[in-house]
mmCIF file of C-alpha atoms and ligand atoms in Angstrom:
data_model
loop_
_atom_site.group_PDB
_atom_site.id
_atom_site.type_symbol
_atom_site.label_atom_id
_atom_site.label_comp_id
_atom_site.label_asym_id
_atom_site.label_seq_id
_atom_site.Cartn_x
_atom_site.Cartn_y
_atom_site.Cartn_z
ATOM 1 C CA MET Z 1 72.296 71.649 -24.574
ATOM 2 C CA ASN Z 2 72.746 68.534 -25.237
ATOM 3 C CA VAL Z 3 76.291 67.560 -27.112
ATOM 4 C CA ILE Z 4 77.697 64.286 -28.438
ATOM 5 C CA LEU Z 5 81.476 63.794 -28.445
ATOM 6 C CA LEU Z 6 82.811 61.629 -30.949
ATOM 7 C CA GLY Z 7 86.100 59.685 -31.880
ATOM 8 C CA PRO Z 8 88.675 57.467 -31.873
ATOM 9 C CA PRO Z 9 89.732 55.802 -28.582
ATOM 10 C CA GLY Z 10 92.394 57.876 -27.768
ATOM 11 C CA VAL Z 11 91.355 61.231 -29.131
ATOM 12 C CA GLY Z 12 90.702 63.018 -26.099
ATOM 13 C CA LYS Z 13 87.242 62.522 -26.004
ATOM 14 C CA GLY Z 14 87.628 62.261 -22.017
ATOM 15 C CA THR Z 15 89.668 65.098 -20.820
ATOM 16 C CA GLN Z 16 87.885 67.250 -23.576
ATOM 17 C CA GLY Z 17 84.391 66.016 -22.335
ATOM 18 C CA VAL Z 18 85.343 66.599 -18.685
ATOM 19 C CA LEU Z 19 86.648 70.069 -18.994
ATOM 20 C CA LEU Z 20 83.434 71.128 -21.253
ATOM 21 C CA ALA Z 21 81.396 69.875 -18.460
ATOM 22 C CA GLU Z 22 82.792 71.775 -15.550
ATOM 23 C CA GLY Z 23 83.131 74.624 -17.457
ATOM 24 C CA LYS Z 24 79.737 74.512 -18.299
ATOM 25 C CA ALA Z 25 78.056 73.326 -15.234
ATOM 26 C CA TRP Z 26 77.091 70.032 -17.833
ATOM 27 C CA LYS Z 27 76.700 66.381 -16.891
ATOM 28 C CA HIS Z 28 79.393 64.465 -18.233
ATOM 29 C CA VAL Z 29 77.663 61.171 -19.144
ATOM 30 C CA ALA Z 30 80.621 58.612 -20.359
ATOM 31 C CA THR Z 31 79.582 55.113 -20.655
ATOM 32 C CA GLY Z 32 83.096 53.825 -20.089
ATOM 33 C CA ASP Z 33 83.436 55.096 -16.834
ATOM 34 C CA ILE Z 34 79.932 54.561 -15.971
ATOM 35 C CA LEU Z 35 81.053 50.414 -16.999
ATOM 36 C CA ARG Z 36 83.739 50.902 -14.710
ATOM 37 C CA ALA Z 37 82.304 51.611 -11.749
ATOM 38 C CA ASN Z 38 79.814 49.316 -12.286
ATOM 39 C CA ARG Z 39 82.918 46.759 -12.494
ATOM 40 C CA ARG Z 40 84.484 48.157 -9.577
ATOM 41 C CA GLU Z 41 81.187 47.831 -7.310
ATOM 42 C CA GLY Z 42 80.814 44.221 -8.658
ATOM 43 C CA THR Z 43 76.946 45.067 -9.835
ATOM 44 C CA PRO Z 44 75.395 42.221 -12.496
ATOM 45 C CA LEU Z 45 75.787 44.979 -15.289
ATOM 46 C CA GLY Z 46 79.929 44.956 -14.560
ATOM 47 C CA LYS Z 47 79.776 41.285 -14.619
ATOM 48 C CA GLU Z 48 78.324 40.741 -17.977
ATOM 49 C CA ALA Z 49 80.461 43.845 -19.576
ATOM 50 C CA GLN Z 50 83.673 42.980 -18.296
ATOM 51 C CA LYS Z 51 84.464 40.078 -21.232
ATOM 52 C CA TYR Z 52 83.536 42.669 -23.953
ATOM 53 C CA MET Z 53 85.700 45.551 -22.417
ATOM 54 C CA ASP Z 54 88.352 43.543 -21.700
ATOM 55 C CA ALA Z 55 88.658 42.351 -25.555
ATOM 56 C CA GLY Z 56 87.901 45.538 -27.198
ATOM 57 C CA GLU Z 57 84.641 44.707 -28.149
ATOM 58 C CA LEU Z 58 81.235 46.645 -27.770
ATOM 59 C CA VAL Z 59 78.936 46.280 -24.704
ATOM 60 C CA PRO Z 60 75.331 45.094 -26.738
ATOM 61 C CA ASP Z 61 73.399 48.052 -27.382
ATOM 62 C CA GLU Z 62 70.372 47.678 -25.138
ATOM 63 C CA LEU Z 63 72.567 47.168 -21.674
ATOM 64 C CA ILE Z 64 74.437 50.761 -22.899
ATOM 65 C CA VAL Z 65 70.793 52.248 -23.801
ATOM 66 C CA ALA Z 66 68.891 51.325 -20.640
ATOM 67 C CA MET Z 67 71.699 52.360 -18.481
ATOM 68 C CA VAL Z 68 72.278 56.017 -20.211
ATOM 69 C CA LYS Z 69 68.303 56.327 -19.886
ATOM 70 C CA ASP Z 70 68.328 55.470 -16.443
ATOM 71 C CA THR Z 71 70.909 58.174 -16.240
ATOM 72 C CA LEU Z 72 69.398 61.128 -18.263
ATOM 73 C CA GLU Z 73 65.893 60.317 -16.365
ATOM 74 C CA ALA Z 74 67.649 61.044 -13.275
ATOM 75 C CA MET Z 75 68.676 64.597 -14.620
ATOM 76 C CA PRO Z 76 67.358 67.924 -13.694
ATOM 77 C CA PRO Z 77 65.383 68.892 -17.240
ATOM 78 C CA SER Z 78 67.492 71.442 -17.586
ATOM 79 C CA GLN Z 79 70.749 70.018 -17.259
ATOM 80 C CA GLY Z 80 73.199 70.212 -19.784
ATOM 81 C CA VAL Z 81 74.782 66.872 -21.044
ATOM 82 C CA VAL Z 82 78.528 66.167 -22.807
ATOM 83 C CA PHE Z 83 77.827 62.219 -24.064
ATOM 84 C CA ASP Z 84 81.578 60.629 -24.054
ATOM 85 C CA GLY Z 85 81.665 57.306 -25.451
ATOM 86 C CA PHE Z 86 77.950 56.723 -26.690
ATOM 87 C CA PRO Z 87 76.280 56.566 -28.781
ATOM 88 C CA ARG Z 88 79.032 54.435 -30.211
ATOM 89 C CA THR Z 89 76.717 52.722 -33.164
ATOM 90 C CA VAL Z 90 73.891 53.859 -35.095
ATOM 91 C CA PRO Z 91 70.772 51.517 -33.237
ATOM 92 C CA GLN Z 92 72.139 53.414 -29.933
ATOM 93 C CA ALA Z 93 72.356 56.688 -31.782
ATOM 94 C CA GLU Z 94 68.444 56.240 -32.408
ATOM 95 C CA SER Z 95 67.373 55.111 -29.071
ATOM 96 C CA LEU Z 96 68.904 58.185 -27.947
ATOM 97 C CA ASP Z 97 66.689 60.379 -30.029
ATOM 98 C CA LEU Z 98 64.310 58.778 -29.010
ATOM 99 C CA ALA Z 99 64.819 58.777 -25.004
ATOM 100 C CA LEU Z 100 65.782 62.712 -25.706
ATOM 101 C CA GLN Z 101 62.593 63.547 -27.664
ATOM 102 C CA GLU Z 102 60.469 61.795 -24.453
ATOM 103 C CA LEU Z 103 62.705 64.316 -22.194
ATOM 104 C CA GLY Z 104 61.640 67.146 -24.628
ATOM 105 C CA ARG Z 105 65.636 67.210 -25.406
ATOM 106 C CA ARG Z 106 67.875 66.580 -29.075
ATOM 107 C CA VAL Z 107 71.067 66.196 -29.985
ATOM 108 C CA ASP Z 108 71.963 69.852 -30.793
ATOM 109 C CA ARG Z 109 75.671 69.218 -31.424
ATOM 110 C CA VAL Z 110 78.057 66.403 -32.108
ATOM 111 C CA VAL Z 111 81.798 67.443 -32.077
ATOM 112 C CA VAL Z 112 83.537 64.819 -33.781
ATOM 113 C CA LEU Z 113 87.368 64.500 -32.304
ATOM 114 C CA GLU Z 114 90.173 63.458 -35.381
ATOM 115 C CA ALA Z 115 93.503 62.192 -35.222
ATOM 116 C CA ASP Z 116 95.618 60.035 -37.044
ATOM 117 C CA ASP Z 117 95.728 56.333 -35.539
ATOM 118 C CA GLU Z 118 99.973 56.447 -35.005
ATOM 119 C CA VAL Z 119 98.992 59.400 -32.400
ATOM 120 C CA LEU Z 120 96.176 57.526 -30.900
ATOM 121 C CA VAL Z 121 98.686 54.421 -30.664
ATOM 122 C CA LYS Z 122 101.124 56.917 -28.755
ATOM 123 C CA ARG Z 123 98.637 58.498 -26.288
ATOM 124 C CA ILE Z 124 97.060 55.286 -25.257
ATOM 125 C CA ALA Z 125 100.634 54.193 -24.322
ATOM 126 C CA GLY Z 126 100.857 56.853 -22.342
ATOM 127 C CA ARG Z 127 97.476 56.936 -21.164
ATOM 128 C CA ARG Z 128 97.104 57.144 -17.020
ATOM 129 C CA SER Z 129 93.559 56.748 -15.882
ATOM 130 C CA CYS Z 130 92.020 57.602 -12.236
ATOM 131 C CA PRO Z 131 89.956 54.373 -11.411
ATOM 132 C CA GLU Z 132 87.765 56.731 -8.506
ATOM 133 C CA CYS Z 133 86.825 59.936 -10.131
ATOM 134 C CA GLY Z 134 87.628 58.981 -13.890
ATOM 135 C CA SER Z 135 90.553 61.920 -14.447
ATOM 136 C CA VAL Z 136 92.589 61.110 -17.697
ATOM 137 C CA PHE Z 137 96.206 61.903 -17.628
ATOM 138 C CA ASN Z 138 99.326 61.732 -19.968
ATOM 139 C CA VAL Z 139 102.702 60.746 -19.007
ATOM 140 C CA TYR Z 140 103.659 62.727 -22.631
ATOM 141 C CA ALA Z 141 101.347 65.214 -22.329
ATOM 142 C CA ASN Z 142 99.089 65.914 -19.516
ATOM 143 C CA PRO Z 143 101.443 64.496 -16.710
ATOM 144 C CA PRO Z 144 99.754 64.329 -13.199
ATOM 145 C CA GLN Z 145 101.652 67.093 -10.808
ATOM 146 C CA ARG Z 146 103.428 63.841 -8.324
ATOM 147 C CA GLU Z 147 103.971 60.451 -10.685
ATOM 148 C CA GLY Z 148 101.143 57.928 -10.611
ATOM 149 C CA VAL Z 149 98.659 60.136 -7.885
ATOM 150 C CA CYS Z 150 95.194 61.893 -9.215
ATOM 151 C CA ASP Z 151 95.825 65.717 -9.087
ATOM 152 C CA LYS Z 152 92.224 65.761 -8.113
ATOM 153 C CA CYS Z 153 90.795 63.261 -5.840
ATOM 154 C CA GLY Z 154 94.518 61.811 -5.058
ATOM 155 C CA ALA Z 155 93.880 57.981 -5.995
ATOM 156 C CA ASP Z 156 96.760 56.211 -7.574
ATOM 157 C CA LEU Z 157 96.493 56.009 -11.081
ATOM 158 C CA VAL Z 158 96.405 52.789 -13.455
ATOM 159 C CA HIS Z 159 97.123 52.005 -17.024
ATOM 160 C CA ARG Z 160 93.849 50.662 -18.065
ATOM 161 C CA PRO Z 161 93.526 47.293 -18.774
ATOM 162 C CA ASP Z 162 92.521 47.704 -22.547
ATOM 163 C CA ASP Z 163 95.172 50.246 -23.224
ATOM 164 C CA ASN Z 164 97.370 47.547 -23.900
ATOM 165 C CA PRO Z 165 98.427 47.239 -27.920
ATOM 166 C CA GLU Z 166 96.934 44.068 -28.848
ATOM 167 C CA THR Z 167 93.094 45.281 -27.480
ATOM 168 C CA VAL Z 168 94.134 48.965 -28.573
ATOM 169 C CA GLN Z 169 94.129 47.733 -32.094
ATOM 170 C CA ASN Z 170 91.032 45.686 -31.898
ATOM 171 C CA ARG Z 171 89.118 48.673 -30.439
ATOM 172 C CA LEU Z 172 90.477 51.069 -33.470
ATOM 173 C CA ASP Z 173 88.739 48.740 -35.746
ATOM 174 C CA VAL Z 174 85.134 48.817 -34.065
ATOM 175 C CA TYR Z 175 86.056 51.870 -33.962
ATOM 176 C CA LYS Z 176 85.900 52.124 -38.211
ATOM 177 C CA ALA Z 177 83.287 49.436 -38.325
ATOM 178 C CA GLN Z 178 80.617 50.422 -36.085
ATOM 179 C CA THR Z 179 81.240 53.549 -34.653
ATOM 180 C CA GLU Z 180 82.520 55.948 -37.436
ATOM 181 C CA PRO Z 181 78.932 55.121 -39.335
ATOM 182 C CA LEU Z 182 77.470 57.719 -37.254
ATOM 183 C CA ILE Z 183 79.046 60.444 -38.451
ATOM 184 C CA ARG Z 184 77.103 60.048 -42.014
ATOM 185 C CA PHE Z 185 74.104 59.495 -39.434
ATOM 186 C CA TYR Z 186 74.530 62.976 -38.619
ATOM 187 C CA ASP Z 187 75.928 64.348 -41.195
ATOM 188 C CA GLY Z 188 72.860 65.502 -42.386
ATOM 189 C CA ARG Z 189 71.335 67.302 -39.954
ATOM 190 C CA GLU Z 190 71.939 71.340 -39.929
ATOM 191 C CA GLY Z 191 74.023 72.809 -38.178
ATOM 192 C CA VAL Z 192 75.048 69.728 -35.499
ATOM 193 C CA MET Z 193 78.251 68.575 -36.798
ATOM 194 C CA ALA Z 194 81.813 70.424 -36.148
ATOM 195 C CA ARG Z 195 84.939 68.306 -36.938
ATOM 196 C CA ILE Z 196 87.903 69.135 -34.524
ATOM 197 C CA PRO Z 197 91.458 68.567 -35.233
ATOM 198 C CA GLY Z 198 92.270 66.554 -32.162
ATOM 199 C CA GLU Z 199 96.113 66.718 -31.896
ATOM 200 C CA GLY Z 200 96.719 70.023 -30.702
ATOM 201 C CA GLY Z 201 97.553 71.051 -27.066
ATOM 202 C CA VAL Z 202 94.472 70.342 -24.447
ATOM 203 C CA ASP Z 203 93.409 73.871 -23.926
ATOM 204 C CA GLU Z 204 93.641 74.530 -27.631
ATOM 205 C CA ILE Z 205 91.177 71.492 -28.590
ATOM 206 C CA GLN Z 206 89.121 72.925 -25.778
ATOM 207 C CA GLN Z 207 89.051 76.082 -27.354
ATOM 208 C CA GLY Z 208 88.203 74.380 -30.674
ATOM 209 C CA ILE Z 209 85.379 72.793 -29.238
ATOM 210 C CA ARG Z 210 83.606 75.721 -27.186
ATOM 211 C CA ALA Z 211 83.820 77.271 -30.269
ATOM 212 C CA ALA Z 212 81.626 75.307 -32.274
ATOM 213 C CA LEU Z 213 79.273 75.080 -30.017
HETATM 214 P P1 AMP Y 309 85.820 54.415 -23.495
HETATM 215 O O1 AMP Y 309 86.114 54.487 -21.887
HETATM 216 O O2 AMP Y 309 84.428 54.909 -23.871
HETATM 217 O O3 AMP Y 309 86.920 53.896 -23.945
HETATM 218 O O4 AMP Y 309 85.028 52.545 -23.112
HETATM 219 C C1 AMP Y 309 86.185 51.286 -22.684
HETATM 220 C C2 AMP Y 309 84.762 50.340 -23.311
HETATM 221 O O5 AMP Y 309 83.684 50.079 -22.565
HETATM 222 C C3 AMP Y 309 84.568 49.674 -24.537
HETATM 223 O O6 AMP Y 309 85.961 49.483 -25.292
HETATM 224 C C4 AMP Y 309 83.609 49.046 -24.578
HETATM 225 O O7 AMP Y 309 84.274 47.640 -24.376
HETATM 226 C C5 AMP Y 309 82.891 49.701 -23.838
HETATM 227 N N1 AMP Y 309 81.960 50.860 -23.884
HETATM 228 C C6 AMP Y 309 81.672 51.842 -23.518
HETATM 229 N N2 AMP Y 309 80.479 52.896 -23.903
HETATM 230 C C7 AMP Y 309 80.055 51.928 -24.815
HETATM 231 C C8 AMP Y 309 79.025 52.251 -25.685
HETATM 232 N N3 AMP Y 309 78.821 53.267 -25.748
HETATM 233 N N4 AMP Y 309 78.853 51.008 -26.390
HETATM 234 C C9 AMP Y 309 79.164 50.199 -25.640
HETATM 235 N N5 AMP Y 309 80.138 49.309 -25.472
HETATM 236 C C10 AMP Y 309 81.026 50.886 -24.824
#
């Protein structure tokens, strides 16, 4: 199954995507995580992406699409996928349709997680991310067992540089202008779209997502 998690920054796509992929033994394809790994490793893609990410802007479609295609082609054909943070524009969604078609796959479900801006801003302020394994915690709602340390791999947690308040506002604006139109893009497809409130507890939201699949 190929599932897209769609929703604004801070709504919980990362947390929910990791849980869903683990529970189903699917691959979690989070384009933000792949870009951050490229930045850490100092690859040409990472260097190119840096200026866009730090400003809260989108990295150009062609770079993202090439990166996702490489990931998909390296996977066994029957491997389920959770896309998190991709697609983020209509051209990305069109390219994804084509890439999946070439591999005999299709978009099976699009789960839209929804929350008000105030909730998102507060969540992002409390977000702490693991730069090593990509796990996401929240100092208010989902704290790590040891403060500042990743439960999963023991690395020091960070507050992402693009999680500062000015960049967050820009990311929310970019979401509304460029990514929200994807809801219309997928809405006409029979049995594909599900909308889930993203404001409850982590387990409750996960149950809602699984029920929608
Ligand atoms: P995320 O971790 O999904 O919040 O992504 C962090 C940043 O990476 C975004 O603000 C963008 O700069 C970039 N990014 C991640 N995914 C995409 C994508 N699908 N298209 C364009 N830029 C992306």
